[in-house]
């Protein structure tokens, strides 16, 4: 994930895997050492503006690389959910425009085997579609009603 923004890292935090924060200038010696000792399978979370093709090429020197992204942070969180969560029963909703509420959501989501989906009042229709397709009707909401209103929550969990 990019080290210059929080959204993709929030969505990835529910997966329970190490998250390597990168910049688009290149991998540090410490990151290269870590990668050399890792599994050889890497998933980039975010589009090419978040994690550049040059970083993807550098990662490919250490193993297989897959990229998950969407048109925006909402859609990227859905892409992470689709890739890492098979038939989840719950979801954790976190406010997409800042990180404090969602920061504690990753461990909660991981323990519930639930995706952390980024949403905001009236935004993130792909999150609603994903929740309906999966039959998700319960979960937790991280962020007050001023950030994620009741109508938006109901559209995800009730339909």
CSV table of C-alpha atoms in Angstrom, one decimal:
chain,number,residue,atom,x,y,z
A,1,UNK,CA,0.0,0.0,0.0
A,2,UNK,CA,1.1,3.6,-0.4
A,3,UNK,CA,2.6,5.2,2.6
A,4,UNK,CA,1.2,8.5,1.5
A,5,UNK,CA,-2.5,7.8,2.1
A,6,UNK,CA,-4.5,5.7,4.6
A,7,UNK,CA,-7.5,4.4,2.7
A,8,UNK,CA,-6.0,1.3,1.0
A,9,UNK,CA,-4.2,0.3,4.2
A,10,UNK,CA,-7.4,0.5,6.2
A,11,UNK,CA,-9.1,-1.9,3.8
A,12,UNK,CA,-6.1,-4.2,3.8
A,13,UNK,CA,-5.8,-4.2,7.6
A,14,UNK,CA,-8.7,-6.6,8.0
A,15,UNK,CA,-6.8,-9.3,6.0
A,16,UNK,CA,-4.3,-10.0,8.8
A,17,UNK,CA,-1.3,-10.0,6.6
A,18,UNK,CA,1.8,-7.7,6.9
A,19,UNK,CA,1.3,-4.4,5.1
A,20,UNK,CA,4.4,-2.9,3.5
A,21,UNK,CA,4.0,0.9,3.0
A,22,UNK,CA,5.8,2.1,0.0
A,23,UNK,CA,6.5,5.3,-1.8
A,24,UNK,CA,6.8,5.6,-5.6
A,25,UNK,CA,10.5,6.4,-5.6
A,26,UNK,CA,11.6,2.8,-4.9
A,27,UNK,CA,12.0,0.1,-2.3
A,28,UNK,CA,14.3,0.8,0.6
A,29,UNK,CA,17.1,-1.6,1.5
A,30,UNK,CA,15.1,-2.7,4.6
A,31,UNK,CA,12.0,-3.4,2.4
A,32,UNK,CA,14.1,-5.4,0.0
A,33,UNK,CA,15.5,-7.5,2.9
A,34,UNK,CA,12.0,-8.1,4.2
A,35,UNK,CA,10.8,-9.1,0.7
A,36,UNK,CA,13.7,-11.5,0.2
A,37,UNK,CA,12.6,-13.4,3.3
A,38,UNK,CA,8.8,-13.4,2.5
A,39,UNK,CA,6.4,-15.8,0.8
A,40,UNK,CA,7.0,-14.7,-2.8
A,41,UNK,CA,3.4,-13.7,-3.3
A,42,UNK,CA,2.4,-10.0,-3.1
A,43,UNK,CA,-0.8,-8.1,-3.5
A,44,UNK,CA,-0.6,-4.4,-4.3
A,45,UNK,CA,-3.6,-2.6,-2.8
A,46,UNK,CA,-4.4,0.6,-4.8
A,47,UNK,CA,-4.2,1.9,-8.4
A,48,UNK,CA,-1.1,2.9,-10.3
A,49,UNK,CA,-1.2,6.5,-8.9
A,50,UNK,CA,-1.0,5.0,-5.4
A,51,UNK,CA,1.6,2.3,-6.0
A,52,UNK,CA,3.5,3.0,-9.2
A,53,UNK,CA,4.2,0.4,-12.0
A,54,UNK,CA,7.9,0.8,-11.1
A,55,UNK,CA,7.2,-0.5,-7.5
A,56,UNK,CA,5.2,-3.4,-9.0
A,57,UNK,CA,8.2,-4.2,-11.2
A,58,UNK,CA,10.5,-4.1,-8.3
A,59,UNK,CA,8.2,-6.4,-6.3
A,60,UNK,CA,8.1,-8.8,-9.2
A,61,UNK,CA,11.8,-9.5,-8.6
A,62,UNK,CA,10.8,-11.2,-5.4
A,63,UNK,CA,7.7,-13.1,-6.6
A,64,UNK,CA,4.3,-13.0,-8.1
A,65,UNK,CA,2.5,-9.7,-8.0
A,66,UNK,CA,-1.3,-9.0,-8.1
A,67,UNK,CA,-2.9,-5.6,-8.0
A,68,UNK,CA,-6.3,-4.9,-6.4
A,69,UNK,CA,-7.8,-1.5,-7.1
A,70,UNK,CA,-11.0,0.3,-8.0
A,71,UNK,CA,-12.0,3.6,-9.4
A,72,UNK,CA,-11.8,5.1,-5.8
A,73,UNK,CA,-11.2,4.1,-2.2
A,74,UNK,CA,-14.7,2.7,-1.8
A,75,UNK,CA,-14.3,0.4,-4.8
A,76,UNK,CA,-10.8,-0.6,-3.8
A,77,UNK,CA,-12.1,-1.7,-0.4
A,78,UNK,CA,-14.6,-3.9,-2.2
A,79,UNK,CA,-11.9,-5.3,-4.4
A,80,UNK,CA,-10.0,-6.3,-1.2
A,81,UNK,CA,-13.1,-7.8,0.3
A,82,UNK,CA,-13.8,-9.9,-2.9
A,83,UNK,CA,-10.2,-11.2,-3.0
A,84,UNK,CA,-9.7,-12.1,0.7
A,85,UNK,CA,-13.1,-12.9,2.1
A,86,UNK,CA,-15.2,-15.8,1.0
A,87,UNK,CA,-18.9,-15.5,1.9
A,88,UNK,CA,-18.5,-13.1,4.8
A,89,UNK,CA,-21.5,-12.9,7.2
A,90,UNK,CA,-20.6,-9.5,8.6
A,91,UNK,CA,-18.8,-6.3,7.5
A,92,UNK,CA,-17.1,-3.5,9.3
A,93,UNK,CA,-18.0,-0.1,7.8
A,94,UNK,CA,-15.4,2.7,8.3
A,95,UNK,CA,-15.6,6.3,7.3
A,96,UNK,CA,-13.6,6.7,4.1
A,97,UNK,CA,-12.4,10.2,4.4
A,98,UNK,CA,-10.2,10.0,7.5
A,99,UNK,CA,-8.4,7.3,9.4
A,100,UNK,CA,-9.0,7.5,13.2
A,101,UNK,CA,-12.3,5.5,13.3
A,102,UNK,CA,-11.2,2.9,10.8
A,103,UNK,CA,-7.8,2.5,12.5
A,104,UNK,CA,-9.2,0.2,15.2
A,105,UNK,CA,-11.4,-1.6,12.7
A,106,UNK,CA,-8.8,-3.8,11.1
A,107,UNK,CA,-8.2,-6.0,14.2
A,108,UNK,CA,-12.0,-6.2,14.8
A,109,UNK,CA,-12.7,-7.1,11.2
A,110,UNK,CA,-9.9,-9.7,11.2
A,111,UNK,CA,-11.3,-11.3,14.4
A,112,UNK,CA,-14.7,-11.5,12.9
A,113,UNK,CA,-13.4,-12.7,9.5
A,114,UNK,CA,-15.2,-9.7,8.0
A,115,UNK,CA,-14.0,-7.2,5.4
A,116,UNK,CA,-13.5,-3.6,6.3
A,117,UNK,CA,-15.4,-1.5,3.8
A,118,UNK,CA,-14.9,2.2,3.3
A,119,UNK,CA,-18.0,4.3,3.0
A,120,UNK,CA,-19.4,7.7,3.7
A,121,UNK,CA,-22.9,9.2,3.8
A,122,UNK,CA,-24.3,8.9,0.3
A,123,UNK,CA,-21.1,7.6,-1.1
A,124,UNK,CA,-19.8,4.1,-2.1
A,125,UNK,CA,-22.6,2.5,-4.0
A,126,UNK,CA,-20.3,-0.4,-4.8
A,127,UNK,CA,-20.1,-1.2,-1.1
A,128,UNK,CA,-23.9,-1.5,-1.0
A,129,UNK,CA,-24.0,-3.7,-4.0
A,130,UNK,CA,-21.2,-5.9,-2.6
A,131,UNK,CA,-23.0,-6.3,0.8
A,132,UNK,CA,-26.3,-7.2,-0.9
A,133,UNK,CA,-24.6,-9.8,-3.2
A,134,UNK,CA,-22.9,-11.4,-0.2
A,135,UNK,CA,-26.0,-11.4,1.9
A,136,UNK,CA,-24.3,-9.3,4.6
A,137,UNK,CA,-26.9,-7.9,7.0
A,138,UNK,CA,-24.9,-7.3,10.2
A,139,UNK,CA,-21.7,-5.7,11.3
A,140,UNK,CA,-20.2,-2.7,13.0
A,141,UNK,CA,-20.1,0.9,12.0
A,142,UNK,CA,-17.0,3.0,12.8
A,143,UNK,CA,-17.8,6.6,12.7
A,144,UNK,CA,-20.6,8.7,14.0
A,145,UNK,CA,-23.9,9.5,12.2
A,146,UNK,CA,-22.4,12.8,11.0
A,147,UNK,CA,-19.9,10.7,9.0
A,148,UNK,CA,-22.0,7.7,8.0
A,149,UNK,CA,-25.7,8.4,8.4
A,150,UNK,CA,-28.4,5.9,9.3
A,151,UNK,CA,-29.8,5.8,5.7
A,152,UNK,CA,-26.3,4.8,4.4
A,153,UNK,CA,-25.9,2.2,7.1
A,154,UNK,CA,-29.3,0.8,6.4
A,155,UNK,CA,-28.6,0.6,2.7
A,156,UNK,CA,-25.7,-1.7,3.4
A,157,UNK,CA,-27.1,-3.9,6.2
A,158,UNK,CA,-30.8,-3.9,5.4
A,159,UNK,CA,-31.0,-3.2,1.7
